[in-house]
PDB file of C-alpha atoms and ligand atoms in Angstrom:
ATOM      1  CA  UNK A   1      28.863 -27.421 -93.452  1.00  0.00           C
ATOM      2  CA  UNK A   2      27.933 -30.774 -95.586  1.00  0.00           C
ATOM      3  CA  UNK A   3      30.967 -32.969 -96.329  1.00  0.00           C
ATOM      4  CA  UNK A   4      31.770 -36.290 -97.695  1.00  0.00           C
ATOM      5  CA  UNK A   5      34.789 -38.116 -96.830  1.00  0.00           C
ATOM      6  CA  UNK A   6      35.679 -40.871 -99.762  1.00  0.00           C
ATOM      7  CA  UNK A   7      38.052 -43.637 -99.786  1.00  0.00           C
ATOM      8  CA  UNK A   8      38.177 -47.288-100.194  1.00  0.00           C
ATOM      9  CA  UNK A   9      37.654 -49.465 -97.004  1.00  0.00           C
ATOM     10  CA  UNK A  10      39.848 -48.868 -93.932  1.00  0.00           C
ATOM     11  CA  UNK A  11      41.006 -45.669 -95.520  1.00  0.00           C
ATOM     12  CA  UNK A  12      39.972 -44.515 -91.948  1.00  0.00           C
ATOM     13  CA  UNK A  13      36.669 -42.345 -92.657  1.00  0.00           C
ATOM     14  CA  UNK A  14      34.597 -43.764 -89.282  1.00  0.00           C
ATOM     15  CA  UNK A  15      37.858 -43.138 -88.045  1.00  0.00           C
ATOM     16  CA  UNK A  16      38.278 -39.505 -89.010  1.00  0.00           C
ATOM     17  CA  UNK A  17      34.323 -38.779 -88.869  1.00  0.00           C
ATOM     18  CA  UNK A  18      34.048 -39.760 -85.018  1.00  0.00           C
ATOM     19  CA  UNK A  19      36.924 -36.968 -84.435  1.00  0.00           C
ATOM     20  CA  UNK A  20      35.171 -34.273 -86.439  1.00  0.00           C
ATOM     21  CA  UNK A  21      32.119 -35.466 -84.984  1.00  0.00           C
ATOM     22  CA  UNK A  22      33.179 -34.750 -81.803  1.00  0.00           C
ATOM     23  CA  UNK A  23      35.128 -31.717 -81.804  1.00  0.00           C
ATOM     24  CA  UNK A  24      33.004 -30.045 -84.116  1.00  0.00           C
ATOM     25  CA  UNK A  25      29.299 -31.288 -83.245  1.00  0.00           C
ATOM     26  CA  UNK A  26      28.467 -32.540 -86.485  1.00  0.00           C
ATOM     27  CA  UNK A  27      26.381 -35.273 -87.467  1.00  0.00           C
ATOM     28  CA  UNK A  28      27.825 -38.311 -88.888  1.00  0.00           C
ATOM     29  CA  UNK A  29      25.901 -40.329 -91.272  1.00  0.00           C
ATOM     30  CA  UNK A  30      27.697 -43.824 -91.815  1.00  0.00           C
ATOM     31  CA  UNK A  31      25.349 -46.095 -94.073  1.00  0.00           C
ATOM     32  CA  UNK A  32      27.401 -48.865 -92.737  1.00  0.00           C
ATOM     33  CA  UNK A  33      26.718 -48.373 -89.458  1.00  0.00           C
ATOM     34  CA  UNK A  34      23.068 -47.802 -90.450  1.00  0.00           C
ATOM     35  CA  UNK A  35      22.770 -51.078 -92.315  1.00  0.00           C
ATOM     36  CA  UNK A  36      24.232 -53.030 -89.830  1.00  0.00           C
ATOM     37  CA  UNK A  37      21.948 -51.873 -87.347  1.00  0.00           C
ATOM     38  CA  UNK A  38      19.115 -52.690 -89.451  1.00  0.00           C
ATOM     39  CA  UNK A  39      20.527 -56.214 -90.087  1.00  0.00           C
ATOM     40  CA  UNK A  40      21.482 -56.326 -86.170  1.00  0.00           C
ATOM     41  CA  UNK A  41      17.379 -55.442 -85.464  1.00  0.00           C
ATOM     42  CA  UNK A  42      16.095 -57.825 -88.148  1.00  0.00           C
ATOM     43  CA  UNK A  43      14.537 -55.077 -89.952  1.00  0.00           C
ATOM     44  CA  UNK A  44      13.298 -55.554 -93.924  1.00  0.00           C
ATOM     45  CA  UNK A  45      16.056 -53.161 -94.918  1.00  0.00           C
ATOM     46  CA  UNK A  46      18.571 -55.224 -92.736  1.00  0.00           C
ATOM     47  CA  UNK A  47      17.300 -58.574 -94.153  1.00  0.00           C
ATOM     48  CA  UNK A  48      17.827 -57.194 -97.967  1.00  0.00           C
ATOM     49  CA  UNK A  49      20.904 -55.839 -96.445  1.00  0.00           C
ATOM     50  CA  UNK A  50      22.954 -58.819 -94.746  1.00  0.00           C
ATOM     51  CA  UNK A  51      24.024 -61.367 -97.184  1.00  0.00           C
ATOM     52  CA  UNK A  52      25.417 -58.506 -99.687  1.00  0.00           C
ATOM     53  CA  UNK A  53      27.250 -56.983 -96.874  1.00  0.00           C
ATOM     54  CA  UNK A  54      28.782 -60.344 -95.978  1.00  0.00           C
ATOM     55  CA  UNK A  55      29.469 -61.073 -99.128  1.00  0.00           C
ATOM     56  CA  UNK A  56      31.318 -57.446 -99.628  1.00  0.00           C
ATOM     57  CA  UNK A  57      28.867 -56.083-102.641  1.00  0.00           C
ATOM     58  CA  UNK A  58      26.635 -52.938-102.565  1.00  0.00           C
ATOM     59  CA  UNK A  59      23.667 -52.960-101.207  1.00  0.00           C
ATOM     60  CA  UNK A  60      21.095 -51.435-103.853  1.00  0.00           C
ATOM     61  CA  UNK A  61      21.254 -47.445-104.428  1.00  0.00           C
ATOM     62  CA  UNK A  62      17.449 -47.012-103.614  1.00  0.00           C
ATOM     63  CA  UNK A  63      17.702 -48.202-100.130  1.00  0.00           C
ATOM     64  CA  UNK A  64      20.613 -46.210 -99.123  1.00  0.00           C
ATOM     65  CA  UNK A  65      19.510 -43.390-100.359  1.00  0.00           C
ATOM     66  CA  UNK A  66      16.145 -43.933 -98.770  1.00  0.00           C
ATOM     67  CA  UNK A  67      17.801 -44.159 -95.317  1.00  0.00           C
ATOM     68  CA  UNK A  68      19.949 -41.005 -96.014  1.00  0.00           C
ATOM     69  CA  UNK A  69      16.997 -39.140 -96.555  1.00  0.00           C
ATOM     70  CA  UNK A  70      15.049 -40.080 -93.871  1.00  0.00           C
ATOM     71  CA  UNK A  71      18.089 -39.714 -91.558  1.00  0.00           C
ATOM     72  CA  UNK A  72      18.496 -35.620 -92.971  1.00  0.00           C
ATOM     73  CA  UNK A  73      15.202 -35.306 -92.090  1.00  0.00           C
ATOM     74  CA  UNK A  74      15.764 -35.809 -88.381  1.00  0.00           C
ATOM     75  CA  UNK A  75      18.170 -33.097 -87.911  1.00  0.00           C
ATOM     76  CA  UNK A  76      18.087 -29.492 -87.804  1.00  0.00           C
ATOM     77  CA  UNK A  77      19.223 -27.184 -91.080  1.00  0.00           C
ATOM     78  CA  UNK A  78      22.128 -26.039 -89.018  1.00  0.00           C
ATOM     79  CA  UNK A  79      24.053 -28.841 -88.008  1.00  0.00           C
ATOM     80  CA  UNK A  80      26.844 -30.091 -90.610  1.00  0.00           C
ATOM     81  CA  UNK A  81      26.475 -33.510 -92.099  1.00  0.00           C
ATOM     82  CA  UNK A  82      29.571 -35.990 -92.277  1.00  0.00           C
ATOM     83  CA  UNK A  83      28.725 -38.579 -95.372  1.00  0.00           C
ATOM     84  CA  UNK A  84      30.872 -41.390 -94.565  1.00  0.00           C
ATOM     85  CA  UNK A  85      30.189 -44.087 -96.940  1.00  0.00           C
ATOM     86  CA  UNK A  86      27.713 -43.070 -98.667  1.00  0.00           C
ATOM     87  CA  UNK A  87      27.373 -42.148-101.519  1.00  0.00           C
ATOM     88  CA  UNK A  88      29.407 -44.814-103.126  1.00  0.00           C
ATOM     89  CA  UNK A  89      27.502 -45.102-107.334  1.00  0.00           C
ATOM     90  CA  UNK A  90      26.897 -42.282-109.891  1.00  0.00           C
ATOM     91  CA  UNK A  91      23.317 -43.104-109.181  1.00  0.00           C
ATOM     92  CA  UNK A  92      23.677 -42.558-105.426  1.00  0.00           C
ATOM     93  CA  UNK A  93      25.802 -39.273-106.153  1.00  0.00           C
ATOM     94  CA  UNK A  94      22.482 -38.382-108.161  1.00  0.00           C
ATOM     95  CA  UNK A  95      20.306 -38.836-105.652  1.00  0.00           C
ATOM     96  CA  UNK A  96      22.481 -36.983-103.112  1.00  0.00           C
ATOM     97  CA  UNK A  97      22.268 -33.887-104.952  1.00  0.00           C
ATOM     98  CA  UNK A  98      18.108 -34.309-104.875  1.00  0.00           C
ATOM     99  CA  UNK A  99      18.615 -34.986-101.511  1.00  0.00           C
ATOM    100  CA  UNK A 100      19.913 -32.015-100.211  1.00  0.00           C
ATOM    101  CA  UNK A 101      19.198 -29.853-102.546  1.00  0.00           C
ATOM    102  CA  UNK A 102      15.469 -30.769-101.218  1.00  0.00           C
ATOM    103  CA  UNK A 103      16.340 -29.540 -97.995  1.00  0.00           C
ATOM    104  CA  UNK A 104      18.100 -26.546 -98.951  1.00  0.00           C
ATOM    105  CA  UNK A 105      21.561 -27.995 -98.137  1.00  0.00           C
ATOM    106  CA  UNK A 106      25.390 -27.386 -99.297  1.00  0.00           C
ATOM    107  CA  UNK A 107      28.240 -29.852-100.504  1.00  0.00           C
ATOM    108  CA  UNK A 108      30.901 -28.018 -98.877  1.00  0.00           C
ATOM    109  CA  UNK A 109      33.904 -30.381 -99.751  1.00  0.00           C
ATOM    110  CA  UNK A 110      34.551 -33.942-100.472  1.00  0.00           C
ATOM    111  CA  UNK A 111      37.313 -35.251 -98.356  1.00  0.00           C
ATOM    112  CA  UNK A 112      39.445 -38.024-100.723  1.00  0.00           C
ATOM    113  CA  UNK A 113      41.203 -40.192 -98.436  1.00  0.00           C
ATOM    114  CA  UNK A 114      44.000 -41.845-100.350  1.00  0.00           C
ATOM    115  CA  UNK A 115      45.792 -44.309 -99.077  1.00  0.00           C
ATOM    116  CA  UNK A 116      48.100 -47.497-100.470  1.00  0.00           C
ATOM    117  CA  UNK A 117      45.390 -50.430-100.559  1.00  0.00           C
ATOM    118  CA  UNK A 118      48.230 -52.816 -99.575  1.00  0.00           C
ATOM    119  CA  UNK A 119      47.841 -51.398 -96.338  1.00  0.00           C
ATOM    120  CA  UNK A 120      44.070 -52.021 -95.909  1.00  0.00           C
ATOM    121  CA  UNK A 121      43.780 -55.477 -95.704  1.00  0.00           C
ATOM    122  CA  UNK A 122      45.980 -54.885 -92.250  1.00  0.00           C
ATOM    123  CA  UNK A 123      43.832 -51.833 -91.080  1.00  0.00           C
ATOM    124  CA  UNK A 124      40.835 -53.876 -91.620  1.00  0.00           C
ATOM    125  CA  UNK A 125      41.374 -57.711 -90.702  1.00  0.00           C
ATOM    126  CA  UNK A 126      42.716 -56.094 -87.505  1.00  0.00           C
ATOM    127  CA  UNK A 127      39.386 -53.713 -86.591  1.00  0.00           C
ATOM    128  CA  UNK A 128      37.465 -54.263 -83.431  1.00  0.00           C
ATOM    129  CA  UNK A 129      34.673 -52.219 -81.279  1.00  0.00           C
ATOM    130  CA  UNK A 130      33.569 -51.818 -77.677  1.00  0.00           C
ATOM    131  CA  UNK A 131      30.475 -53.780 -77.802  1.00  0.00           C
ATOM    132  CA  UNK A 132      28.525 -51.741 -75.677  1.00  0.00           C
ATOM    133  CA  UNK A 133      29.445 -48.020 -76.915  1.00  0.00           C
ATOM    134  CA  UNK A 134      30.698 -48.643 -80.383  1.00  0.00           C
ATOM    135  CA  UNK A 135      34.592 -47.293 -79.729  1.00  0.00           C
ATOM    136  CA  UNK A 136      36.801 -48.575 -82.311  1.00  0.00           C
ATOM    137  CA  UNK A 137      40.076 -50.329 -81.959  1.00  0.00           C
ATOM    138  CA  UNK A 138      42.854 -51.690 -83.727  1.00  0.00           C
ATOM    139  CA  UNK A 139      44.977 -55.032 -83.052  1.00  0.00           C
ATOM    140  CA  UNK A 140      48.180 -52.591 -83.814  1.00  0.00           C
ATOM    141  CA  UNK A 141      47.356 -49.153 -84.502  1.00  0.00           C
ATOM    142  CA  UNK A 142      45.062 -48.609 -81.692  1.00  0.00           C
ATOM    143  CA  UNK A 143      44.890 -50.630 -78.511  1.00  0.00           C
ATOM    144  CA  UNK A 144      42.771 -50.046 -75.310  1.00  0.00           C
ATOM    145  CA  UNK A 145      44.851 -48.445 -72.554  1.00  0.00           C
ATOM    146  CA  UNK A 146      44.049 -51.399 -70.246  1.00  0.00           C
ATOM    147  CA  UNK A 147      44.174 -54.999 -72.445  1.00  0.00           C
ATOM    148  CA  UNK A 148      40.117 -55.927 -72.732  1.00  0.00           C
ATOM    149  CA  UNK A 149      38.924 -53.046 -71.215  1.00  0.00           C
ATOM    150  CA  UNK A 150      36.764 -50.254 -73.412  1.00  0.00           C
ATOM    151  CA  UNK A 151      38.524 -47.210 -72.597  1.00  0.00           C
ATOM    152  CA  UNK A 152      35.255 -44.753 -72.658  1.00  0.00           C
ATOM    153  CA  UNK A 153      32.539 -46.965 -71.328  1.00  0.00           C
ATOM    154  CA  UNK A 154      34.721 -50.005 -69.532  1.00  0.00           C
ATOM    155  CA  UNK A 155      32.697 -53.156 -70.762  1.00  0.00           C
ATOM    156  CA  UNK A 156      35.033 -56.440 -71.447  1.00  0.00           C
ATOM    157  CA  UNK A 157      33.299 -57.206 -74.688  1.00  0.00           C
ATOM    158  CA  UNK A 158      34.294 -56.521 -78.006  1.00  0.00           C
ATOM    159  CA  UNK A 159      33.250 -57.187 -81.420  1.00  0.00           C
ATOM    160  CA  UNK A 160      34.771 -58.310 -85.070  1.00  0.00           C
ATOM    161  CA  UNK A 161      32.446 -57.392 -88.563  1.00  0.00           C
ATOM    162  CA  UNK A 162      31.235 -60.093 -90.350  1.00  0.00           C
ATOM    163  CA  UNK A 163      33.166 -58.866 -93.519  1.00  0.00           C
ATOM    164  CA  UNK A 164      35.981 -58.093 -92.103  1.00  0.00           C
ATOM    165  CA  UNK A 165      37.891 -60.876 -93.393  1.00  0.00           C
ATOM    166  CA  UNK A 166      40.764 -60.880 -96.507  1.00  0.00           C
ATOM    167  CA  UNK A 167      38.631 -62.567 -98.754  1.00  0.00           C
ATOM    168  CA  UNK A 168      35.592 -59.886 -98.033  1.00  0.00           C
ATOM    169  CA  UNK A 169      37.565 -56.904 -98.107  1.00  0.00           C
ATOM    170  CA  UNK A 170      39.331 -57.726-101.432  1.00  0.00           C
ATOM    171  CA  UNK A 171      35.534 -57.679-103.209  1.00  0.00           C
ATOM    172  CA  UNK A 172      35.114 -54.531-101.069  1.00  0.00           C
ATOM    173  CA  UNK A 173      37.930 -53.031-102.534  1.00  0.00           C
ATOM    174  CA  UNK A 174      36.667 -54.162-106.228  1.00  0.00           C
ATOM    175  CA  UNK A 175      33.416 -52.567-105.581  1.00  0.00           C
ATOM    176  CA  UNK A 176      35.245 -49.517-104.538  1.00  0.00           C
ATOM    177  CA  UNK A 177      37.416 -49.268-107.622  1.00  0.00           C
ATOM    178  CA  UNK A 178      34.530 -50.303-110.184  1.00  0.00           C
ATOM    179  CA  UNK A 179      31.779 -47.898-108.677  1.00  0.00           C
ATOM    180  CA  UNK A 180      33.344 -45.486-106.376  1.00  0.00           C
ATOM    181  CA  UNK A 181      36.343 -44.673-107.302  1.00  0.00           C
ATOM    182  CA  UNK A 182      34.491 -43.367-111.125  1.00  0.00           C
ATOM    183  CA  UNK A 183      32.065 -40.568-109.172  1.00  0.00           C
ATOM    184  CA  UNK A 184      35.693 -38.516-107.999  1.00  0.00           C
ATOM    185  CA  UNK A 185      35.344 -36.627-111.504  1.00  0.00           C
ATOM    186  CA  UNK A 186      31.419 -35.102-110.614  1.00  0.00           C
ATOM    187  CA  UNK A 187      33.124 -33.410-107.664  1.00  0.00           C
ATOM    188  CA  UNK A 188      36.260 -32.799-109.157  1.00  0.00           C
ATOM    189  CA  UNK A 189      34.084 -30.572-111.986  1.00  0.00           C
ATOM    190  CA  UNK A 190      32.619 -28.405-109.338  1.00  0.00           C
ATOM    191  CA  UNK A 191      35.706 -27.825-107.238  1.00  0.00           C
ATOM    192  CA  UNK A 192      34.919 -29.099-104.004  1.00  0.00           C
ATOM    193  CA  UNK A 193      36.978 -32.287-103.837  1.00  0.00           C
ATOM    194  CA  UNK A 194      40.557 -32.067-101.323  1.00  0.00           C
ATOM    195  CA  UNK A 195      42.524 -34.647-101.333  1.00  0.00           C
ATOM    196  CA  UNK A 196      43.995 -35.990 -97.892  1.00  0.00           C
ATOM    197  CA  UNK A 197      46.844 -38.272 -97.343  1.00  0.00           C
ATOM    198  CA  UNK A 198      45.180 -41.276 -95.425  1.00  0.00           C
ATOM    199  CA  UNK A 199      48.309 -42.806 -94.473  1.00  0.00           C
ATOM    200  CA  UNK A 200      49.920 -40.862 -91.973  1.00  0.00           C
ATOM    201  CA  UNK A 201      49.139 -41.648 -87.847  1.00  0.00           C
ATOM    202  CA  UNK A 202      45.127 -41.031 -87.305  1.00  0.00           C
ATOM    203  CA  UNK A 203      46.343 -37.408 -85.709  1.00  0.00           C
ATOM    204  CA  UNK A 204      48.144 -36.391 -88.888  1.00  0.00           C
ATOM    205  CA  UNK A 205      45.052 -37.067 -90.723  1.00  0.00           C
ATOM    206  CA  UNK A 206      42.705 -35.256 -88.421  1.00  0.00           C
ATOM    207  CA  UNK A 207      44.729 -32.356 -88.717  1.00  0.00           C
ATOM    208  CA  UNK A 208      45.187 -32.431 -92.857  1.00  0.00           C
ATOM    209  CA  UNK A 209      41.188 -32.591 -92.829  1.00  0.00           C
ATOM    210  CA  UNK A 210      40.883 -29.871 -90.106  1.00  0.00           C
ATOM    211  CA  UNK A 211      43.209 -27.607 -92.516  1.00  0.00           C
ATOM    212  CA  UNK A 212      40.707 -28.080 -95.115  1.00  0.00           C
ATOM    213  CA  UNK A 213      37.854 -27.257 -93.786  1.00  0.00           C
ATOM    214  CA  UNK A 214      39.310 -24.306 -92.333  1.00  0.00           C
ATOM    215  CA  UNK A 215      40.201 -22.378 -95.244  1.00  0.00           C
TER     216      UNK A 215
HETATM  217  P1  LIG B   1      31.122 -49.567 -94.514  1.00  0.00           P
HETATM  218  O1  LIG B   1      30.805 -49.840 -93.110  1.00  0.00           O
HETATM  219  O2  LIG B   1      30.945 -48.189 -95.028  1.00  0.00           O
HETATM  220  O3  LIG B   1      32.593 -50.112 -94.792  1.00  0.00           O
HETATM  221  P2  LIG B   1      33.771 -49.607 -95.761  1.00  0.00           P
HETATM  222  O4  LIG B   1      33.502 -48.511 -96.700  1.00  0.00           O
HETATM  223  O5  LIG B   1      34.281 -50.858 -96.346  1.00  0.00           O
HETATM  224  O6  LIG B   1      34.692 -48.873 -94.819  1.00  0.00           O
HETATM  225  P3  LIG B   1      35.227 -49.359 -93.453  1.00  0.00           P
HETATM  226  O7  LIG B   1      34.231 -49.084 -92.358  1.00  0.00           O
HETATM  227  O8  LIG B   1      35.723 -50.757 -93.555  1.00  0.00           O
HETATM  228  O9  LIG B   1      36.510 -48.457 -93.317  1.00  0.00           O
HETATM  229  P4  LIG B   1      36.732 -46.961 -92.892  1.00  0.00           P
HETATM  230  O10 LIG B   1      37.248 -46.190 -94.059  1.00  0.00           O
HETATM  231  O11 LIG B   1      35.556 -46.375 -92.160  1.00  0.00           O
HETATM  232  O12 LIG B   1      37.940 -47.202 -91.914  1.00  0.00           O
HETATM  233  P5  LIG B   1      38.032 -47.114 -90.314  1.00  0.00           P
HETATM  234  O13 LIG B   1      38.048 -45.686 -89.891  1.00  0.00           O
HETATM  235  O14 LIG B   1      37.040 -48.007 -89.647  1.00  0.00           O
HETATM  236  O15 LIG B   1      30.279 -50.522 -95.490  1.00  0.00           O
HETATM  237  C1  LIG B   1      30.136 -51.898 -95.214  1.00  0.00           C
HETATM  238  C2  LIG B   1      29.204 -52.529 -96.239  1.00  0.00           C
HETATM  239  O16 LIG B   1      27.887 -51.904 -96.144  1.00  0.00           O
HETATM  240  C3  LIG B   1      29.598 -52.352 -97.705  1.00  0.00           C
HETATM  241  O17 LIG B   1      30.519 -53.364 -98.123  1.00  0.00           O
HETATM  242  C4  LIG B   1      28.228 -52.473 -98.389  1.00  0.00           C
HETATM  243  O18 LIG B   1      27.806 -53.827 -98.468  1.00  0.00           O
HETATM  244  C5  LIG B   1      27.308 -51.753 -97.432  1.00  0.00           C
HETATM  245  N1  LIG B   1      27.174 -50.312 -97.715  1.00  0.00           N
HETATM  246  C6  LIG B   1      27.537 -49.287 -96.893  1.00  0.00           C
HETATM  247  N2  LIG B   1      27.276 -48.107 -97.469  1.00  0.00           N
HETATM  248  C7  LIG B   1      26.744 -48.385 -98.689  1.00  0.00           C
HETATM  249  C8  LIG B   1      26.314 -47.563 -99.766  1.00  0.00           C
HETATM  250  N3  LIG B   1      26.372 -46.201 -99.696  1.00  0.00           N
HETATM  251  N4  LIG B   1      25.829 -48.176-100.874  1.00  0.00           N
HETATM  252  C9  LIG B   1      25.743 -49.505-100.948  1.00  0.00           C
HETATM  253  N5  LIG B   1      26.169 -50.357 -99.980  1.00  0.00           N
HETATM  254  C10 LIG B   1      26.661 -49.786 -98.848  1.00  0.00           C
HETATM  255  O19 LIG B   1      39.510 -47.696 -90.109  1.00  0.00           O
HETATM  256  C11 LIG B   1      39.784 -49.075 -90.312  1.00  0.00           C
HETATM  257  C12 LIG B   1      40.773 -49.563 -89.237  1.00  0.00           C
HETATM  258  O20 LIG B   1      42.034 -48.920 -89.442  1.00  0.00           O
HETATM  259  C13 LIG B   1      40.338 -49.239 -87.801  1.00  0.00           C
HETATM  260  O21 LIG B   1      40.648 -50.319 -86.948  1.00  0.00           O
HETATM  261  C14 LIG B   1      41.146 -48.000 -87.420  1.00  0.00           C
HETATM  262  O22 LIG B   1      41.461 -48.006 -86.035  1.00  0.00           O
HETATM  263  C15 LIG B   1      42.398 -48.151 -88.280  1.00  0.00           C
HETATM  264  N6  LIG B   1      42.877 -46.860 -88.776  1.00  0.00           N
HETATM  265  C16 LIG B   1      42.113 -45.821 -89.232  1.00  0.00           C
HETATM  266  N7  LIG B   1      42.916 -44.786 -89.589  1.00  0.00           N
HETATM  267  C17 LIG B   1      44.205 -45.203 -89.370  1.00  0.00           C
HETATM  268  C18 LIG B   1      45.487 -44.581 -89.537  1.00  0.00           C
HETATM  269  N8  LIG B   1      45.603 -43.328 -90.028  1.00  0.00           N
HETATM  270  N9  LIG B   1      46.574 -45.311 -89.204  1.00  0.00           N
HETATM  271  C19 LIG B   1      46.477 -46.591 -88.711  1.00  0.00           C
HETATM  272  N10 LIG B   1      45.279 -47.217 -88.520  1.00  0.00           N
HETATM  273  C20 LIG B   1      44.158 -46.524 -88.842  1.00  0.00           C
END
């Protein structure tokens, strides 16, 4: 099964991937993460990358779908896809469809996170990571069980995003709303999209998307 969760930044799709990830063996395919380990490894997809990132704009549709295509290509035809983040234009939406349908693959559902955007600025500006394995954290919402200590691989060091700052994640948002936001409708005409309310505990979530993709 192929899915795509949607939803404006922090609406909690790394969140809710990693969890379906790892109870269900699927693959998730954050263009985030892949960009910023391109920019991370000074790569010429990371250094076309890095200043649009920090600067909260898109990073152009051809590369991201270049990377998503690629990435398929690595995996076998039977393990399920989780698009998180991607795709995020019409154009990228296009190329999606190519994409898969390339590789004789299924858009099962798209997962629409919705969530009040007064919250995100609060989910986001308090987001950190285990430096070492990648575990996320929250200031609030989700501490480590011992203060500075990764609770799955136990390094000390943690990490902040670049663009995780207010300013940052209010253009975020207004590339979400101007570009994102307008592909709901292509889903919506084929039936596949299920809307999820993003603002109960991370739990409640899990188990509204879980009740989805069971049906
Ligand atoms: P990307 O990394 O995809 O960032 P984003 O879409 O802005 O989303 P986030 O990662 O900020 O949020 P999320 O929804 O995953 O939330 P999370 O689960 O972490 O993209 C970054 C940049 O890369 C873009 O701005 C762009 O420049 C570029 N880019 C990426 N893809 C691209 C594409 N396809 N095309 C062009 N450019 C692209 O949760 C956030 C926080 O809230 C966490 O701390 C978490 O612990 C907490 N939290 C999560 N759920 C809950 C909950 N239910 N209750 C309380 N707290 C919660």
């Amino acid at each position: 099964m192929d899915i795509i969760l949607l939803g404006p930044p922090g609406a909690g799709k790394g969140t809710q991937a990693s969890l379906l990830k790892d109870e269900h063996g699927m693959v998730q395919l954050s263009t985030g993460d892949m960009l910023r380990a391109a920019v991370n490894a000074g790569t010429e997809v990371g250094l076309k990358a890095k200043a649009l990132m920090e600067a909260g704009e898109l990073v152009p549709d051809e590369v991201v779908s270049g990377i998503i295509g690629d990435k398929l290509d690595e995996l076998g035809s039977e393990q399920g896809v989780i698009f998180d983040g991607y795709p995020r234009t019409a154009a990228q939406a296009e190329s999606l469809d190519e994409i898969l349908a390339e590789r004789g693959r299924v858009l099962s559902y798209v997962i629409e996170l919705s969530v009040d955007e007064d919250a995100l600025v609060e989910r986001i500006t308090g987001r950190f990571t285990c430096a070492k394995c990648g575990e996320g954290y929250h200031d609030i919402f989700k501490q480590p069980a011992v203060a500075g200590v990764c609770d799955v691989c136990g390094s000390t060091e943690f990490k902040r995003r670049p663009d995780d700052n207010e300013e940052t994640v209010r253009t975020r948002m207004q590339e979400y709303r101007a570009k994102t936001a307008p592909i709901l409708p292509i889903y919506e005409a084929r039936g596949i999209v299920r809307k999820v309310d993003g603002m109960g505990s991370m739990a409640d979530v899990h188990e509204a998307i879980e009740a989805v993709l069971s049906l």
